[in-house]
GROMACS .gro file of C-alpha atoms in nm:
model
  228
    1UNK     CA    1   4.429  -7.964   6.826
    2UNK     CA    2   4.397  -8.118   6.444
    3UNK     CA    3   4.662  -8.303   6.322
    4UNK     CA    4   4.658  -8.030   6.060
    5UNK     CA    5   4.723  -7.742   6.316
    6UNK     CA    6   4.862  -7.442   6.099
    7UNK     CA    7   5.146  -7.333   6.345
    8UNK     CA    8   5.177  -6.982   6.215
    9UNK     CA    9   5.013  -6.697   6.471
   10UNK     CA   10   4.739  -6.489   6.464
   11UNK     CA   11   4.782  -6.149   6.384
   12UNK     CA   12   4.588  -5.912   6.595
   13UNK     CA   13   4.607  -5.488   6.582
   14UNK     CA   14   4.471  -5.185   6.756
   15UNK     CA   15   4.478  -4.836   6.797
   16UNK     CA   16   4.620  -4.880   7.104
   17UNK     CA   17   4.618  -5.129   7.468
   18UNK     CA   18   4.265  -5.149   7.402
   19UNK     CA   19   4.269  -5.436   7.168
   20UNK     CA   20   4.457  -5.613   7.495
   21UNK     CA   21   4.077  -5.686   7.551
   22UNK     CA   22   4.052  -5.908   7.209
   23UNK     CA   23   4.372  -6.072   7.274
   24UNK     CA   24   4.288  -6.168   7.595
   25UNK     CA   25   3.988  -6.371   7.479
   26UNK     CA   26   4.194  -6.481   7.177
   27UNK     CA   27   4.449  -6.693   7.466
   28UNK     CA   28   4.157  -6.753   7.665
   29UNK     CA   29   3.972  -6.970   7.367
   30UNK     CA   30   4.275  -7.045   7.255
   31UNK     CA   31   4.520  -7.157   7.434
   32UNK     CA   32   4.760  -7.349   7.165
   33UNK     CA   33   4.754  -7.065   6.932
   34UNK     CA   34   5.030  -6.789   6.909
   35UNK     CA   35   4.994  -6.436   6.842
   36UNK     CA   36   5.170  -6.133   6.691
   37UNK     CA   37   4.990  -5.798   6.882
   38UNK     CA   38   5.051  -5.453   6.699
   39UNK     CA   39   4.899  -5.190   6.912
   40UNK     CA   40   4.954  -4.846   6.737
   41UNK     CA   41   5.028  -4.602   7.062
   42UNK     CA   42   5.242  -4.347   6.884
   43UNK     CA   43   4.905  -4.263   6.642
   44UNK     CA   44   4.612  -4.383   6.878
   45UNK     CA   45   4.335  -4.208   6.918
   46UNK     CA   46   4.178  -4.312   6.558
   47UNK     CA   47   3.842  -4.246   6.619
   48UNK     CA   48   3.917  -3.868   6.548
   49UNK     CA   49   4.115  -3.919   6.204
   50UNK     CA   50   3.944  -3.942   5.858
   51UNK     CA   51   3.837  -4.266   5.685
   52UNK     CA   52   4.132  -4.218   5.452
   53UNK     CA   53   4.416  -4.208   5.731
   54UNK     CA   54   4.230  -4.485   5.905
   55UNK     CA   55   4.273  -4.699   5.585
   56UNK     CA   56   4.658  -4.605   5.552
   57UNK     CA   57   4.724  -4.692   5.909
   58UNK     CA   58   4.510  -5.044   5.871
   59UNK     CA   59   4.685  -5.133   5.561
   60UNK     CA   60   5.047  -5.045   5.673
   61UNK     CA   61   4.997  -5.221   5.993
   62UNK     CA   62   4.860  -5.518   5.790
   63UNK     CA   63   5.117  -5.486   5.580
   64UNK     CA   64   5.385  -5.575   5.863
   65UNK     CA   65   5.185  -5.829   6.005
   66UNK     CA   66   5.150  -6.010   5.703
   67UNK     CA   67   5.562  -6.017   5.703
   68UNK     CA   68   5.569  -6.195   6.040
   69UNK     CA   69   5.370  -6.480   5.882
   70UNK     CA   70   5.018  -6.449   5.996
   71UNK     CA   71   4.765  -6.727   5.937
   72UNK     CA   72   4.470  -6.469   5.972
   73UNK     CA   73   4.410  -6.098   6.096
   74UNK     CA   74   4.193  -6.025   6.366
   75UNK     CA   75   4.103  -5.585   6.324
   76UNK     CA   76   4.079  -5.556   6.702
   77UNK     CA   77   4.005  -5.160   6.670
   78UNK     CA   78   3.648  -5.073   6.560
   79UNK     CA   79   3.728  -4.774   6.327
   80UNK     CA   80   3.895  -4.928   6.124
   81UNK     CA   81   3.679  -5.242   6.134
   82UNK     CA   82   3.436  -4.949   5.993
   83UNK     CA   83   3.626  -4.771   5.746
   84UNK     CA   84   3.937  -5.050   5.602
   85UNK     CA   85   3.737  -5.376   5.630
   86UNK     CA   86   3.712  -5.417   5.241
   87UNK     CA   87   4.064  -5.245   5.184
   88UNK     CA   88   4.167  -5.514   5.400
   89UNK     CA   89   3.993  -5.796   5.242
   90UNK     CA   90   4.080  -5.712   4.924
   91UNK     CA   91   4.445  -5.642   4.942
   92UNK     CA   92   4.524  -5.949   5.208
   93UNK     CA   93   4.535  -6.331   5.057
   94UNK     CA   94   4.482  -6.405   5.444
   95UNK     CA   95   4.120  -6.415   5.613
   96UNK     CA   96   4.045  -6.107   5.810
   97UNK     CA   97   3.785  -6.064   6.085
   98UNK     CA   98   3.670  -5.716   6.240
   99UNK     CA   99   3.468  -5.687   6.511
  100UNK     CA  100   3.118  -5.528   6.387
  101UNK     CA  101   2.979  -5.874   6.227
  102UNK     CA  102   3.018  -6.106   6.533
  103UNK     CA  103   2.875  -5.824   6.799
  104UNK     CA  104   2.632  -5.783   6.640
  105UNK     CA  105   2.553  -6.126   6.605
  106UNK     CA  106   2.555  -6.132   6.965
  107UNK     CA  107   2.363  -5.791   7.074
  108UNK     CA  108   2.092  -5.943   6.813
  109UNK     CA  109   2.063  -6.248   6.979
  110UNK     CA  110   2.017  -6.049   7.348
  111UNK     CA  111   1.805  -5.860   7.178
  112UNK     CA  112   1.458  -5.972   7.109
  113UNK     CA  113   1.270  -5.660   7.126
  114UNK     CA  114   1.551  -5.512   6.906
  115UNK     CA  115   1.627  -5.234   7.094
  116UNK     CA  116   2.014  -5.219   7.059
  117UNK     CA  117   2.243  -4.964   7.185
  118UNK     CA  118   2.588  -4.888   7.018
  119UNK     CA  119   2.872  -4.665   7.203
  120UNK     CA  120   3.204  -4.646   7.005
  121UNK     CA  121   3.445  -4.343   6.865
  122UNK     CA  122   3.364  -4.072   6.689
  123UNK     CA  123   3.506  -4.239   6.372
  124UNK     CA  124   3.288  -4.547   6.401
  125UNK     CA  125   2.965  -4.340   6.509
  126UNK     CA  126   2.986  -4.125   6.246
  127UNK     CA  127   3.064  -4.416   5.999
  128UNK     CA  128   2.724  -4.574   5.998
  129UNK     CA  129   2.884  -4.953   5.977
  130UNK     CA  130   2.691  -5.099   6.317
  131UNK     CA  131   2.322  -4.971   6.279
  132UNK     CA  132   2.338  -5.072   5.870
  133UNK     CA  133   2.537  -5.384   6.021
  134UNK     CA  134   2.202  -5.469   6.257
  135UNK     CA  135   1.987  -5.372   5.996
  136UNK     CA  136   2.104  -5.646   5.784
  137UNK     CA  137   2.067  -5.906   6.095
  138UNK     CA  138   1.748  -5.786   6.230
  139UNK     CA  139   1.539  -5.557   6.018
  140UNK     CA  140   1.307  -5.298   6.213
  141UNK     CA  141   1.516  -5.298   6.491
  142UNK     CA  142   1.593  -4.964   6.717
  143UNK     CA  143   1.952  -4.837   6.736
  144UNK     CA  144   2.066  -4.579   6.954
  145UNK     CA  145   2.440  -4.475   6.858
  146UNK     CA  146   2.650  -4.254   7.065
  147UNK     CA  147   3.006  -4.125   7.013
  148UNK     CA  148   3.201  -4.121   7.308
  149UNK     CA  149   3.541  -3.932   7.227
  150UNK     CA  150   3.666  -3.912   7.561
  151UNK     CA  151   3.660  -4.258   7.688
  152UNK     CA  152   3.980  -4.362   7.483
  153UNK     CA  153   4.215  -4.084   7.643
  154UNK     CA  154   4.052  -4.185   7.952
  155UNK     CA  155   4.165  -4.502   7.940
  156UNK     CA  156   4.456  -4.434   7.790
  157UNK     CA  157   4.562  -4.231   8.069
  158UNK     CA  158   4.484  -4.485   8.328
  159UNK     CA  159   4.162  -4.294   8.488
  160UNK     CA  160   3.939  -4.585   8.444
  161UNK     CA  161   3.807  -4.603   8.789
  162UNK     CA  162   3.858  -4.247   8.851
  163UNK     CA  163   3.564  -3.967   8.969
  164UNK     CA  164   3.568  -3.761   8.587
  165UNK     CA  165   3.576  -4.068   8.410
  166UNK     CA  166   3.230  -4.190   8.566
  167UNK     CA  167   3.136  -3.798   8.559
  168UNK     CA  168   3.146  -3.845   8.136
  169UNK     CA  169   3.030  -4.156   8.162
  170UNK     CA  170   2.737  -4.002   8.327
  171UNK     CA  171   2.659  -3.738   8.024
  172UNK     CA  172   2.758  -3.982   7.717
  173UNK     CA  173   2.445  -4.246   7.864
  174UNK     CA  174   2.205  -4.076   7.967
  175UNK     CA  175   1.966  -4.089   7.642
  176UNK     CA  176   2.078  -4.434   7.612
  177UNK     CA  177   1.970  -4.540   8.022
  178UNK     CA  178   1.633  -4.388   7.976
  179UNK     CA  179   1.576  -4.587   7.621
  180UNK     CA  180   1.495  -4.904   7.732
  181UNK     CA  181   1.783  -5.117   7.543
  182UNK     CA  182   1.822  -5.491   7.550
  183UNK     CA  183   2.183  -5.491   7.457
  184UNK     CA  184   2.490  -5.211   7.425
  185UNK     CA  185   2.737  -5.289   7.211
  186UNK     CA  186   3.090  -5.172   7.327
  187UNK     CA  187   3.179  -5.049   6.993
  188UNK     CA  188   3.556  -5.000   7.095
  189UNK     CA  189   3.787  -5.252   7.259
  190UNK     CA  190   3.929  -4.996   7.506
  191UNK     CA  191   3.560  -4.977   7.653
  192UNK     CA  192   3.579  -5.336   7.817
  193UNK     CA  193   3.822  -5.173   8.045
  194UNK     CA  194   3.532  -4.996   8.233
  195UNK     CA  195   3.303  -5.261   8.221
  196UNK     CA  196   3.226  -5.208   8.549
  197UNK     CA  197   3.119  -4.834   8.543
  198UNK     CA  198   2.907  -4.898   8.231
  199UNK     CA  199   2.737  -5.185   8.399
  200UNK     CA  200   2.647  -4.980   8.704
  201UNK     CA  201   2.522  -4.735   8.506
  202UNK     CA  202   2.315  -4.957   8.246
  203UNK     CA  203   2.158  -5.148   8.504
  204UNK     CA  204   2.144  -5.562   8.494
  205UNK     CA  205   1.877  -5.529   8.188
  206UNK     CA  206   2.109  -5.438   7.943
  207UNK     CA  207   2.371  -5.699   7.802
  208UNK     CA  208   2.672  -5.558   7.748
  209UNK     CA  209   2.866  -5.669   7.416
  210UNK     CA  210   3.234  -5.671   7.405
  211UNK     CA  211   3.283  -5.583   7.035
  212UNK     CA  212   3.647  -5.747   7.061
  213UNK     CA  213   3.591  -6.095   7.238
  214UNK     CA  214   3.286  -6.139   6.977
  215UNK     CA  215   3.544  -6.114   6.739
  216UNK     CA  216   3.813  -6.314   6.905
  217UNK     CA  217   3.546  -6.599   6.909
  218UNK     CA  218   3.490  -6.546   6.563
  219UNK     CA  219   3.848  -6.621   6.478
  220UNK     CA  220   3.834  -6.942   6.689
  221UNK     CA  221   3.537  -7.045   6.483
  222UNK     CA  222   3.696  -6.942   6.163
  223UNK     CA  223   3.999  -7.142   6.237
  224UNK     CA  224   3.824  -7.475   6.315
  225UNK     CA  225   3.620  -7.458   6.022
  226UNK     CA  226   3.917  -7.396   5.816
  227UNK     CA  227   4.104  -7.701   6.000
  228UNK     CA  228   4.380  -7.468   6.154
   0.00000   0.00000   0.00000
């Protein structure tokens, strides 16, 4: 740790447990650092609302964080890493980090064929952000996005290993199995929690790329440049 070690924590939200995912990787890298968690349960799902609500609930939940004395914020959920990014970084004095830049950094990198897959909410689908977001990093490559508004609630309810939850697993993948992709982004950090089930399904070909420990990584990097 540098002598210079900024003691304040690490503020980290969600829609929900799924950003549990991110701050798991956040302790994992680590260790020394302390974190304040805000996962929103009592308004999660937000891959359903508009961009507009999405940016009130980002900036109000930033806006509490910031109070506990935050040294950075980490956007754990991927809609509003999509949609509140900018509102973010332009209302905050504090760096903030989503989690679309670093995965796909990393799917980019698996990806040398640039065939990339992206599976996320129906908020960050619809929004565009990841397949302009690999554009930028690899021009000419192929993205396949699907929404998959059912895994959340899923998860949510606890069915992650359970018979319907593979069952819509099942439908949401199959134009993405038969595609031939390099890498599958898990555009949602409640996703990670069937890791399994999506590997089975993708076969050992694919990389799978947790959208929230990219970005957890990213905040360790972030913080050693910046001498914290």
């Amino acid at each position: 740790m540098p002598a210079t070690h900024d003691p304040r924590p690490i503020g980290v939200f969600d829609s929900g447990l799924g950003g549990l995912t991110s701050l798991r990787e956040v302790f994992r890298s680590l260790p020394s650092e302390s974190v304040v968690y805000f996962g929103d349960t009592a308004r999660v799902p937000y891959g359903n609302k508009s961009s507009a609500t999405v940016i009130r609930f980002s900036l109000e939940i930033a806006s509490f964080l910031v109070k506990q004395n935050i040294k950075c914020l980490l956007v754990a959920c991927n809609t509003s890493s999509s949609y509140a990014l900018d509102a973010l970084g332009a209302r905050l004095s504090i760096p903030v980090i989503g989690v679309i830049e670093p995965s796909v950094k990393a799917a980019v990198a698996a990806s040398p064929r640039g065939r990339v897959g992206v599976i996320g909410t129906l908020g960050t689908v619809g929004s565009g952000a990841y397949p302009a977001a690999i554009a930028r990093a690899l021009p000419g490559a192929s993205v396949i996005s699907r929404a998959c508004p059912l895994f959340v609630p899923l998860i949510e309810e606890g069915w992650s290993d359970h018979p319907v939850t593979r069952a819509v697993a099942e439908e949401y993948l199959t134009e993405l199995r038969s595609a031939g992709l390099e890498s599958l982004i898990l555009g949602c950090t409640h996703y990670p929690l069937i890791t399994p089930l999506l590997a089975s399904l993708m076969g050992p070909a694919v990389k799978l790329v947790d959208s929230g420990a990219e970005a957890a990584r990213a905040v360790g990097l972030l913080l050693r440049q910046r001498g914290q």
